[in-house]
Coordinates of C-alpha atoms in Angstrom, one line a residue:
M1 CA -91.0 -132.4 186.8
L2 CA -93.2 -134.3 189.3
E3 CA -95.2 -132.6 192.0
N4 CA -95.2 -133.5 195.8
N5 CA -93.5 -136.7 196.7
E6 CA -94.2 -138.7 193.5
K7 CA -91.1 -140.3 192.1
E8 CA -90.1 -140.0 188.5
V9 CA -90.5 -143.3 186.7
Q10 CA -87.5 -144.0 184.5
E11 CA -87.0 -146.5 181.7
P12 CA -84.7 -149.3 182.9
I13 CA -81.2 -149.2 181.4
T14 CA -80.4 -152.3 179.3
A15 CA -77.8 -153.3 176.8
E16 CA -80.3 -153.0 174.0
N17 CA -81.3 -149.5 175.0
T18 CA -77.7 -148.5 175.2
V19 CA -77.0 -149.8 171.6
V20 CA -80.0 -148.0 170.3
K21 CA -79.1 -144.8 172.0
V22 CA -75.5 -145.0 170.7
A23 CA -76.7 -145.7 167.1
T24 CA -79.1 -142.8 167.3
E25 CA -76.4 -140.4 168.6
K26 CA -74.1 -141.6 165.8
A27 CA -76.8 -141.0 163.2
V28 CA -77.5 -137.5 164.6
N29 CA -73.8 -136.6 164.8
E30 CA -73.3 -137.6 161.2
V31 CA -76.1 -135.4 160.1
E32 CA -74.9 -132.5 162.3
T33 CA -71.4 -132.9 160.9
Q34 CA -72.7 -132.7 157.4
V35 CA -74.7 -129.6 158.3
A36 CA -71.5 -128.0 159.6
K37 CA -69.8 -128.8 156.3
E38 CA -72.6 -127.5 154.2
A39 CA -72.8 -124.3 156.3
E40 CA -69.2 -123.5 155.5
K41 CA -69.7 -123.8 151.7
V42 CA -73.2 -122.5 151.5
D43 CA -72.3 -120.2 148.6
E44 CA -71.0 -123.0 146.5
K45 CA -74.3 -124.8 145.9
H46 CA -74.7 -124.8 142.2
E47 CA -74.9 -127.9 140.0
I48 CA -72.9 -127.9 136.8
P49 CA -73.6 -130.8 134.3
M50 CA -70.8 -133.4 134.4
L51 CA -70.0 -134.2 130.7
E52 CA -68.3 -137.3 129.4
Y53 CA -64.8 -135.7 129.5
A54 CA -63.0 -139.0 129.2
T55 CA -64.3 -139.4 125.6
M56 CA -63.3 -135.9 124.4
E57 CA -60.2 -135.0 122.4
L58 CA -57.5 -132.6 123.9
D59 CA -58.7 -129.5 122.1
I60 CA -62.3 -130.0 123.1
L61 CA -61.2 -130.5 126.8
V62 CA -59.3 -127.2 126.7
S63 CA -62.4 -125.5 125.2
E64 CA -64.6 -126.9 127.9
L65 CA -62.2 -125.8 130.6
K66 CA -62.2 -122.2 129.3
K67 CA -66.0 -122.2 129.1
L68 CA -66.2 -123.3 132.7
L69 CA -63.9 -120.5 133.9
D70 CA -65.8 -117.9 131.8
T71 CA -69.3 -118.8 132.9
H72 CA -69.2 -120.1 136.5
Q73 CA -67.9 -119.0 139.9
V74 CA -64.6 -120.7 140.8
Q75 CA -66.0 -122.3 144.0
Q76 CA -68.5 -124.3 141.9
L77 CA -65.9 -125.8 139.5
K78 CA -63.9 -128.4 141.5
S79 CA -65.6 -131.6 140.4
N80 CA -65.7 -130.6 136.7
I81 CA -62.1 -129.3 136.8
D82 CA -60.8 -132.5 138.4
A83 CA -62.6 -134.6 135.8
I84 CA -61.2 -132.5 132.9
K85 CA -57.6 -132.6 134.4
N86 CA -57.8 -136.4 134.8
A87 CA -59.0 -136.8 131.2
F88 CA -56.5 -134.3 129.7
N89 CA -53.5 -135.7 131.6
T90 CA -54.4 -139.3 130.6
K91 CA -54.8 -138.4 126.9
F92 CA -51.7 -136.2 126.8
N93 CA -49.5 -138.8 128.5
D94 CA -50.7 -141.3 125.8
L95 CA -49.8 -138.8 123.1
L96 CA -46.4 -138.1 124.7
T97 CA -45.7 -141.8 124.9
Q98 CA -46.5 -142.2 121.2
K99 CA -44.3 -139.3 120.2
K100 CA -41.5 -140.7 122.3
E101 CA -41.8 -144.1 120.8
A102 CA -41.8 -142.7 117.3
F103 CA -38.7 -140.5 118.1
L104 CA -36.8 -143.6 119.5
A105 CA -37.9 -145.7 116.6
E106 CA -36.3 -143.2 114.2
G107 CA -33.0 -143.6 116.0
G108 CA -33.3 -140.7 118.4
N109 CA -31.6 -140.6 121.9
V110 CA -34.0 -140.6 124.8
I111 CA -32.1 -137.7 126.5
D112 CA -32.7 -135.6 123.4
F113 CA -36.4 -136.2 123.2
Q114 CA -38.6 -133.0 123.5
F115 CA -42.2 -132.4 122.7
S116 CA -44.2 -129.2 122.9
S117 CA -47.8 -128.6 122.1
P118 CA -49.8 -125.4 121.8
I119 CA -52.8 -127.2 123.3
K120 CA -50.8 -128.2 126.3
A121 CA -49.5 -124.6 126.8
E122 CA -53.1 -123.3 126.6
Y123 CA -54.2 -126.0 129.1
N124 CA -51.5 -125.1 131.6
K125 CA -52.4 -121.4 131.3
L126 CA -56.1 -122.1 132.0
V127 CA -55.3 -124.4 135.0
G128 CA -53.0 -121.7 136.4
E129 CA -55.8 -119.2 136.0
Y130 CA -58.2 -121.6 137.8
K131 CA -55.7 -122.2 140.7
A132 CA -55.2 -118.4 141.1
K133 CA -58.9 -117.7 141.2
R134 CA -59.5 -120.6 143.6
D135 CA -56.8 -119.7 146.0
A136 CA -58.0 -116.1 146.1
H137 CA -61.5 -117.2 146.7
Y138 CA -60.7 -119.5 149.5
A139 CA -58.3 -117.0 151.1
Q140 CA -61.2 -114.5 151.1
L141 CA -63.6 -117.2 152.4
E142 CA -61.3 -118.2 155.2
N143 CA -61.0 -114.6 156.3
Q144 CA -64.8 -114.2 156.1
L145 CA -65.4 -117.4 158.1
K146 CA -62.9 -116.2 160.8
E147 CA -64.6 -112.8 161.0
N148 CA -68.0 -114.5 161.4
L149 CA -66.6 -116.8 164.2
D150 CA -65.3 -113.7 166.0
K151 CA -68.7 -112.0 165.7
R152 CA -70.5 -115.1 167.1
N153 CA -68.0 -115.5 170.0
A154 CA -68.5 -111.8 170.7
L155 CA -72.3 -112.3 170.9
I156 CA -71.9 -115.3 173.2
E157 CA -69.8 -113.1 175.5
E158 CA -72.5 -110.4 175.3
L159 CA -75.2 -113.0 176.2
K160 CA -73.2 -114.3 179.1
T161 CA -72.8 -110.7 180.4
L162 CA -76.5 -110.1 179.9
I163 CA -77.3 -113.2 182.1
E164 CA -74.8 -112.2 184.8
K165 CA -76.2 -108.7 185.1
A166 CA -79.8 -109.8 184.8
D167 CA -81.3 -106.3 184.5
A168 CA -85.0 -107.0 184.5
K169 CA -86.0 -103.9 182.7
T170 CA -83.9 -104.3 179.6
M171 CA -82.6 -107.9 179.5
Y172 CA -85.4 -109.4 177.3
N173 CA -85.1 -106.6 174.7
D174 CA -81.3 -107.0 174.7
F175 CA -81.7 -110.7 174.4
Q176 CA -83.9 -110.3 171.3
E177 CA -81.4 -108.0 169.7
I178 CA -78.6 -110.6 170.3
Q179 CA -80.8 -113.2 168.6
K180 CA -81.4 -111.0 165.6
K181 CA -77.6 -110.3 165.2
W182 CA -76.9 -114.1 165.6
K183 CA -79.1 -114.9 162.7
T184 CA -77.6 -112.3 160.4
I185 CA -74.0 -113.6 160.8
G186 CA -72.9 -115.9 158.0
A187 CA -71.1 -119.2 158.0
V188 CA -68.2 -120.1 160.3
P189 CA -65.5 -122.8 159.9
K190 CA -67.1 -126.2 160.0
T191 CA -64.7 -127.4 162.8
K192 CA -66.2 -124.6 165.1
Y193 CA -69.8 -124.7 163.9
N194 CA -71.2 -127.3 166.4
D195 CA -69.2 -126.2 169.4
T196 CA -70.1 -122.6 168.8
W197 CA -73.8 -123.4 168.5
K198 CA -73.8 -125.6 171.6
I199 CA -72.2 -122.9 173.7
Y200 CA -74.6 -120.3 172.4
H201 CA -77.7 -122.6 172.8
H202 CA -76.5 -123.4 176.4
H203 CA -76.5 -119.7 177.4
V204 CA -79.9 -119.2 175.6
E205 CA -81.4 -121.9 177.8
R206 CA -79.7 -120.3 180.8
F207 CA -81.3 -117.1 179.9
Y208 CA -84.8 -118.6 179.6
D209 CA -84.4 -120.5 182.8
L210 CA -83.6 -117.2 184.6
L211 CA -86.4 -115.3 182.9
D212 CA -88.8 -115.2 185.8
L213 CA -89.6 -111.5 185.3
N214 CA -92.3 -112.3 182.8
K215 CA -93.3 -115.9 183.3
D216 CA -96.3 -115.7 181.0
F217 CA -94.3 -114.3 178.2
R218 CA -91.6 -117.0 178.7
E219 CA -94.2 -119.7 178.6
L220 CA -95.7 -118.3 175.5
D221 CA -92.3 -118.3 173.8
F222 CA -91.7 -121.8 174.9
K223 CA -95.1 -122.9 173.6
H224 CA -94.3 -121.2 170.2
N225 CA -90.9 -122.9 170.0
L226 CA -92.4 -126.3 170.9
E227 CA -95.0 -126.0 168.2
E228 CA -92.4 -125.1 165.6
K229 CA -90.1 -128.0 166.7
L230 CA -93.0 -130.4 166.6
K231 CA -93.7 -129.3 163.1
L232 CA -90.0 -130.0 162.3
I233 CA -90.3 -133.5 163.8
S234 CA -93.5 -134.2 161.8
H235 CA -91.7 -133.0 158.6
A236 CA -88.7 -135.2 159.4
E237 CA -91.0 -138.2 159.9
T238 CA -92.6 -137.7 156.5
L239 CA -89.1 -137.5 154.9
N240 CA -88.8 -141.3 155.5
E241 CA -91.4 -141.7 152.7
V242 CA -89.5 -139.7 150.1
A243 CA -88.3 -142.0 147.4
D244 CA -85.0 -140.1 146.7
V245 CA -82.9 -140.6 149.8
N246 CA -80.5 -137.9 148.8
V247 CA -83.3 -135.3 148.5
A248 CA -84.6 -136.5 151.9
F249 CA -81.2 -136.2 153.5
K250 CA -80.7 -132.7 152.2
D251 CA -84.1 -131.7 153.5
L252 CA -83.2 -133.3 156.9
Q253 CA -80.0 -131.1 157.0
D254 CA -82.2 -128.0 156.4
L255 CA -84.5 -129.1 159.3
H256 CA -81.5 -129.5 161.7
R257 CA -80.2 -126.1 160.6
I258 CA -83.6 -124.5 161.3
W259 CA -83.8 -126.4 164.7
K260 CA -80.5 -125.0 165.7
E261 CA -80.4 -121.6 164.1
E262 CA -84.0 -120.3 163.9
I263 CA -86.0 -121.9 166.8
G264 CA -85.3 -121.1 170.4
P265 CA -85.5 -123.5 173.4
V266 CA -88.6 -125.2 174.9
G267 CA -89.6 -125.8 178.5
K268 CA -87.3 -128.2 180.4
E269 CA -90.0 -130.8 180.7
H270 CA -90.2 -131.1 176.9
R271 CA -86.5 -130.7 175.9
E272 CA -85.4 -134.3 176.2
D273 CA -88.6 -135.8 174.7
I274 CA -88.8 -133.7 171.5
W275 CA -85.1 -134.0 170.9
G276 CA -85.5 -137.8 171.3
K277 CA -88.3 -137.8 168.7
F278 CA -86.3 -135.6 166.3
S279 CA -83.3 -137.8 166.7
E280 CA -85.3 -141.0 166.1
A281 CA -86.7 -139.5 162.8
T282 CA -83.2 -138.5 161.9
K283 CA -81.9 -142.1 162.5
K284 CA -84.6 -143.6 160.2
I285 CA -83.5 -141.4 157.3
H286 CA -79.9 -141.9 158.1
D287 CA -80.3 -145.7 158.1
K288 CA -82.3 -145.6 154.9
R289 CA -79.5 -143.5 153.3
H290 CA -76.8 -146.0 154.5
Q291 CA -78.9 -148.8 153.0
Y292 CA -79.1 -146.9 149.8
F293 CA -75.4 -146.5 149.6
R294 CA -74.8 -150.2 150.5
E295 CA -77.1 -151.1 147.5
L296 CA -75.4 -148.5 145.4
K297 CA -72.0 -150.0 146.2
S298 CA -73.4 -153.4 145.1
K299 CA -74.7 -151.8 141.9
Y300 CA -71.3 -150.2 141.4
Q301 CA -69.7 -153.6 141.6
E302 CA -72.0 -154.9 138.9
M303 CA -71.0 -151.9 136.7
I304 CA -67.4 -152.5 137.4
D305 CA -67.7 -156.2 136.5
A306 CA -69.6 -155.2 133.3
K307 CA -66.9 -152.7 132.4
L308 CA -64.1 -155.2 133.1
K309 CA -65.9 -157.6 130.8
V310 CA -65.7 -155.1 128.0
V311 CA -62.0 -154.5 128.8
A312 CA -61.4 -158.2 128.4
E313 CA -63.1 -158.1 125.0
I314 CA -60.8 -155.2 124.0
N315 CA -57.8 -157.1 125.2
A316 CA -58.9 -160.2 123.2
F317 CA -59.5 -158.1 120.1
D318 CA -57.3 -159.7 117.3
T319 CA -55.6 -157.4 114.9
S320 CA -52.9 -159.8 113.8
K321 CA -54.5 -160.4 110.3
N322 CA -54.9 -156.7 109.5
E323 CA -52.8 -156.0 106.4
S324 CA -54.5 -153.0 104.8
H325 CA -56.0 -149.6 105.6
N326 CA -59.5 -151.1 105.1
D327 CA -58.7 -153.9 107.6
W328 CA -57.7 -151.4 110.2
Q329 CA -60.7 -149.1 109.5
K330 CA -63.0 -152.1 110.1
S331 CA -61.2 -152.8 113.4
I332 CA -61.4 -149.2 114.5
V333 CA -65.2 -149.3 113.9
E334 CA -65.5 -152.5 116.0
L335 CA -63.3 -151.1 118.8
E336 CA -65.4 -147.9 118.8
K337 CA -68.4 -150.0 119.4
L338 CA -66.7 -151.6 122.4
R339 CA -65.7 -148.2 123.7
K340 CA -69.3 -147.0 123.4
K341 CA -70.4 -150.2 125.2
Y342 CA -68.0 -149.4 128.0
F343 CA -69.2 -145.8 128.5
D344 CA -72.9 -146.8 128.1
I345 CA -72.7 -149.0 131.2
G346 CA -72.7 -145.8 133.2
K347 CA -70.5 -143.5 135.3
L348 CA -68.8 -144.6 138.5
P349 CA -67.6 -142.3 141.3
Y350 CA -64.0 -141.3 140.8
N351 CA -62.7 -143.4 143.7
K352 CA -64.5 -146.5 142.1
S353 CA -63.6 -145.8 138.5
E354 CA -59.9 -145.0 138.6
A355 CA -58.7 -148.7 138.6
V356 CA -61.2 -149.7 136.0
W357 CA -60.3 -146.7 133.9
Q358 CA -56.6 -147.7 134.0
E359 CA -57.5 -151.2 132.8
F360 CA -59.6 -149.7 130.0
K361 CA -56.7 -147.3 129.0
N362 CA -54.2 -150.1 129.0
A363 CA -56.4 -152.3 126.8
T364 CA -57.1 -149.5 124.2
K365 CA -53.4 -148.6 124.4
K366 CA -52.5 -152.1 123.3
F367 CA -54.8 -151.7 120.3
N368 CA -53.6 -148.2 119.5
S369 CA -49.9 -149.3 119.7
S370 CA -50.6 -152.0 117.0
K371 CA -52.5 -149.5 114.9
N372 CA -49.7 -147.0 115.2
V373 CA -47.1 -149.5 114.1
F374 CA -49.1 -150.2 111.0
Y375 CA -49.8 -146.6 110.2
K376 CA -46.2 -145.6 110.7
A377 CA -45.2 -148.1 108.1
E378 CA -48.2 -147.0 106.0
K379 CA -47.0 -143.4 106.3
N380 CA -43.6 -144.4 104.8
T381 CA -45.4 -146.3 102.0
Q382 CA -47.7 -143.3 101.4
N383 CA -44.7 -141.0 101.2
D384 CA -43.3 -143.3 98.5
N385 CA -46.7 -143.4 96.8
L386 CA -46.7 -139.6 96.9
K387 CA -43.3 -139.4 95.1
S388 CA -44.5 -141.9 92.4
K389 CA -47.7 -139.9 91.8
I390 CA -45.9 -136.6 91.6
A391 CA -43.6 -138.2 89.0
L392 CA -46.7 -139.2 87.0
I393 CA -48.2 -135.7 87.4
E394 CA -45.0 -134.1 86.0
L395 CA -44.9 -136.5 83.1
A396 CA -48.6 -135.8 82.3
E397 CA -48.0 -132.1 82.6
S398 CA -45.0 -132.4 80.2
I399 CA -47.1 -134.0 77.4
K400 CA -50.4 -132.3 77.8
D401 CA -49.6 -129.8 75.0
S402 CA -48.2 -132.5 72.7
D403 CA -49.5 -132.8 69.0
D404 CA -48.1 -136.3 68.6
W405 CA -51.6 -137.6 69.3
E406 CA -50.9 -141.3 69.0
E407 CA -47.8 -141.3 71.2
A408 CA -49.2 -138.8 73.7
T409 CA -52.5 -140.7 74.0
N410 CA -50.8 -144.0 74.6
T411 CA -48.6 -142.4 77.3
M412 CA -51.5 -140.7 78.9
K413 CA -53.5 -144.0 79.1
R414 CA -50.4 -145.7 80.6
I415 CA -50.1 -142.9 83.2
Q416 CA -53.7 -143.2 84.2
S417 CA -53.3 -147.0 84.5
D418 CA -50.2 -146.6 86.6
W419 CA -51.9 -144.0 88.8
K420 CA -54.7 -146.5 89.7
K421 CA -52.1 -149.1 90.7
I422 CA -50.4 -146.7 93.2
G423 CA -51.9 -146.8 96.8
H424 CA -52.9 -144.0 99.1
V425 CA -50.9 -140.9 99.8
P426 CA -50.9 -138.8 103.0
R427 CA -54.3 -137.2 103.4
K428 CA -53.1 -133.6 103.5
F429 CA -51.6 -134.0 100.0
S430 CA -54.4 -136.2 98.5
D431 CA -56.7 -133.4 97.2
D432 CA -54.0 -131.2 95.8
I433 CA -52.2 -133.9 93.8
W434 CA -55.4 -135.4 92.5
K435 CA -56.4 -131.9 91.2
R436 CA -53.1 -131.4 89.5
F437 CA -53.3 -134.9 87.9
K438 CA -56.9 -134.5 86.8
D439 CA -56.3 -131.0 85.3
A440 CA -53.3 -132.3 83.3
C441 CA -55.2 -135.3 81.9
N442 CA -58.4 -133.3 81.2
F443 CA -56.5 -130.6 79.5
Y444 CA -54.9 -133.2 77.1
F445 CA -58.0 -135.2 76.4
D446 CA -60.1 -132.1 75.9
R447 CA -57.6 -131.1 73.2
L448 CA -57.6 -134.6 71.8
H449 CA -61.4 -134.7 71.6
A450 CA -61.5 -131.2 69.9
Q451 CA -59.0 -132.4 67.4
K452 CA -60.9 -135.6 66.7
N453 CA -64.1 -133.7 66.3
E454 CA -62.4 -131.5 63.7
Q455 CA -60.9 -134.6 62.1
N456 CA -64.3 -136.3 62.0
K457 CA -65.7 -133.5 59.9
E458 CA -62.7 -133.8 57.5
Q459 CA -63.1 -137.6 57.3
L460 CA -66.8 -137.3 56.6
A461 CA -66.1 -135.0 53.7
L462 CA -63.3 -137.4 52.5
V463 CA -65.7 -140.5 52.6
T464 CA -68.2 -138.5 50.5
D465 CA -65.5 -137.5 48.0
K466 CA -64.2 -141.1 47.7
K467 CA -67.6 -142.6 47.2
A468 CA -68.2 -140.1 44.3
F469 CA -64.7 -141.0 42.9
I470 CA -65.5 -144.7 42.8
E471 CA -68.8 -144.0 41.0
T472 CA -66.8 -142.0 38.4
I473 CA -64.4 -144.9 37.9
K474 CA -67.3 -147.3 37.5
I475 CA -69.1 -145.3 34.8
S476 CA -65.9 -144.3 32.9
E477 CA -65.2 -145.8 29.5
D478 CA -62.2 -148.1 29.1
L479 CA -59.3 -146.5 30.7
S480 CA -55.7 -146.6 29.5
L481 CA -52.9 -147.8 31.7
E482 CA -51.7 -144.3 32.2
A483 CA -55.3 -143.2 33.1
I484 CA -55.6 -146.1 35.6
Q485 CA -52.3 -145.1 37.2
E486 CA -53.4 -141.4 37.4
N487 CA -56.6 -142.4 39.0
I488 CA -54.7 -144.6 41.6
V489 CA -52.5 -141.6 42.4
A490 CA -55.5 -139.3 42.6
W491 CA -57.3 -141.8 44.9
R492 CA -54.4 -141.8 47.4
A493 CA -54.0 -138.0 47.2
L494 CA -57.5 -137.6 48.5
G495 CA -56.2 -139.0 51.9
A496 CA -56.4 -142.1 54.1
L497 CA -59.9 -143.3 55.0
P498 CA -60.9 -143.8 58.6
R499 CA -60.9 -147.4 59.8
N500 CA -64.7 -147.7 59.6
A501 CA -64.7 -146.7 55.9
R502 CA -61.7 -148.8 54.6
H503 CA -64.1 -151.0 52.7
L504 CA -64.2 -148.3 50.1
D505 CA -60.6 -149.1 49.3
E506 CA -61.7 -152.6 48.3
K507 CA -64.5 -151.2 46.1
F508 CA -62.0 -148.9 44.4
N509 CA -59.6 -151.8 43.8
K510 CA -62.4 -153.8 42.2
A511 CA -63.4 -150.9 40.0
I512 CA -59.7 -150.5 38.9
D513 CA -59.3 -154.3 38.4
A514 CA -62.3 -154.2 36.0
H515 CA -60.5 -151.7 33.8
L516 CA -57.1 -153.5 34.1
G517 CA -58.8 -156.7 32.8
K518 CA -59.7 -154.9 29.5
L519 CA -56.0 -153.8 28.8
N520 CA -53.7 -155.7 26.4
M521 CA -51.4 -156.9 29.2
S522 CA -50.1 -160.2 30.3
K523 CA -51.9 -162.0 33.1
S524 CA -48.9 -161.8 35.4
D525 CA -48.4 -158.1 34.7
I526 CA -52.0 -157.4 35.6
E527 CA -51.8 -159.5 38.7
L528 CA -48.6 -157.8 39.8
M529 CA -50.1 -154.3 39.2
K530 CA -53.2 -155.3 41.3
F531 CA -50.9 -156.5 44.0
K532 CA -48.8 -153.3 44.1
N533 CA -52.0 -151.3 44.2
S534 CA -53.3 -153.3 47.3
I535 CA -49.9 -153.1 49.1
D536 CA -49.6 -149.4 48.5
M537 CA -53.1 -149.1 50.0
Y538 CA -52.1 -151.0 53.1
L539 CA -49.1 -148.8 53.4
S540 CA -51.0 -145.6 53.2
Q541 CA -53.3 -146.9 55.9
K542 CA -50.3 -147.9 58.0
D543 CA -51.9 -151.3 58.4
L544 CA -48.6 -153.1 59.3
K545 CA -50.4 -156.2 60.3
K546 CA -51.8 -156.8 56.8
L547 CA -48.4 -156.0 55.3
D548 CA -46.8 -158.7 57.5
N549 CA -49.5 -161.2 56.8
E550 CA -49.2 -160.5 53.0
Q551 CA -45.4 -161.1 53.2
Y552 CA -45.9 -164.3 55.2
F553 CA -48.5 -165.5 52.7
I554 CA -46.2 -164.8 49.7
R555 CA -43.3 -166.7 51.3
K556 CA -45.6 -169.6 52.0
K557 CA -46.7 -169.6 48.3
I558 CA -43.2 -169.5 47.1
D559 CA -42.3 -172.6 49.2
E560 CA -45.4 -174.4 48.0
T561 CA -44.7 -173.6 44.3
V562 CA -41.1 -174.7 44.6
R563 CA -42.2 -178.0 46.1
E564 CA -44.8 -178.6 43.4
M565 CA -42.3 -177.8 40.6
Q566 CA -39.7 -180.1 42.1
Q567 CA -42.2 -182.9 42.3
L568 CA -43.1 -182.5 38.6
E569 CA -39.4 -182.4 37.7
N570 CA -38.9 -185.7 39.6
N571 CA -41.9 -187.1 37.8
L572 CA -40.3 -186.1 34.5
G573 CA -37.3 -188.4 35.3
F574 CA -39.6 -191.4 35.0
F575 CA -40.1 -190.5 31.3
S576 CA -36.4 -190.4 30.3
N577 CA -36.8 -193.0 27.6
A578 CA -40.1 -191.5 26.3
K579 CA -40.3 -189.5 23.1
S580 CA -40.2 -185.8 23.4
D581 CA -43.7 -185.5 21.8
N582 CA -45.2 -187.9 24.3
P583 CA -48.4 -186.3 25.6
L584 CA -47.6 -187.1 29.2
V585 CA -44.2 -185.6 28.9
L586 CA -45.6 -182.5 27.2
N587 CA -48.2 -182.1 30.0
V588 CA -45.6 -182.4 32.8
R589 CA -43.3 -179.9 31.1
K590 CA -46.3 -177.5 30.7
G591 CA -47.0 -177.8 34.4
I592 CA -43.4 -177.1 35.3
Q593 CA -43.5 -174.0 33.1
E594 CA -46.7 -172.7 34.7
F595 CA -45.1 -173.2 38.2
K596 CA -42.0 -171.3 37.0
D597 CA -44.2 -168.4 35.8
Q598 CA -46.1 -168.4 39.1
L599 CA -42.8 -168.5 41.0
A600 CA -41.6 -165.5 39.1
V601 CA -44.7 -163.5 40.0
W602 CA -44.5 -164.5 43.7
K603 CA -40.9 -163.5 43.8
S604 CA -41.6 -160.2 42.2
K605 CA -44.3 -159.6 44.8
L606 CA -41.9 -160.5 47.6
A607 CA -39.2 -158.2 46.1
Y608 CA -41.7 -155.3 46.0
I609 CA -42.9 -155.7 49.5
K610 CA -39.4 -156.2 50.9
K611 CA -38.2 -153.0 49.5
L612 CA -40.9 -151.0 51.3
D613 CA -39.8 -149.1 54.4
Y614 CA -42.5 -149.8 57.0

């Protein structure tokens, strides 16, 4: 206000000034609007950690949803609940699609398809609980906001009446009482916040302009308010240096709220000036915040591009050569690395991430569809493998008590070999059938080993007895044929030697042969007796291979002897005119006779071995 006749010097109005003023007003209005929004939800300020819900399985999502409802106020949950709902619905829809495809692939009709899940039922119950709590809270909040608005409007009317009556004695005290009441009233609807405050503030300024009753007191009040608002301006100016623009913006909102709610008016001569300074500081922080979000938007685009690059890698992932469970397990590991790479890029705001997330889902769905086709076929194969393994188990269990050691052992070994050739079975049966199979095999082989241990003790005693028997034969005086035959019977009666001690049979045969050579028997009889003794030994040992080889050898010898004898008989034809006492003729005839004698022995041997039942 200028004194006397001095004119007020005003800043010239230009287009540039107008633009600046409009920009400043816009910045202030945005802050004021945000203050109004924050005022309405003042009781909702509480930060809950936002987890990576998109990576969680359905049961974990339900568990997290229940935990949120049990531990936090409902008005604090919206962001987390929305993220959980988005993740759950996406994963459940994928599961539903898989179940439907499997149902149709098995010949089902689409109209008959039904799928229920306990997890889905629990999820629906918890979401319903959340909605009921949320609706109840916001209904209560709406009523409270309306009541607060009514209270503030009533105070405004009370202030207007106070100004109109202008009772000098009581008006200032009444005004202070109105101010105290105003500050105790809670939030009002955000759409009414600014208008209500402007009306109230207008009448407060009216009151101070009329307060001439105590000019000194009024000036003191104005001075105090000016100092407080200058402090707010100074604080607002320092916020421009705060690195975190979001923190600065929240502090700025608090300064605007204090400016409007807690500090009264200043003198007319200062009102426009200090508001201009406060608005200018506000604009700087506002512009800095807008620049931050522009840069953040650019950064988001970089993240989107990086995520889409990973999606392209997943789309290009080749599973066409996967033919086994191991092949698919390797692919699953590689795909999981790509999934981790996608999530490690960082989180995007929901409105930025939805389209990229759909691309990512479609890419992984393509992989999962191929995997599911393989494992569906694998499941059928595994069920067939299960049937085959159960058949082997039943066979093993049926012979585990058998005393036919040779036959049962061979069968058990074949069963074990066949088991190894059969592929995987469904995981839920794997441990049980392996235990059954292992128990049956172990039961049998434990019995076999126990039997062999007992047998080994018996065989060790047998070897000792037979060694002593051989020594007895060696030191015996000349034995008669009957004694030799009795010793042969006694030797066999002792029992069959184990394979690693069968050389004792050869020693026994040599000892017997020594006694046979001392008997008054023809050479052919002795040879035939020795042969029978050897053959009987092979038979007692069940050495079929040696018996077959012996028969083959005898037949070969018979053929050779016949050929040699025929050759000599042909040679004899050359001496048809020779005298019967010719030495050459006599020598040929002698040779023919020797071959006949040998042939008779070979044929006797063949006849003996052929009559054996082996």
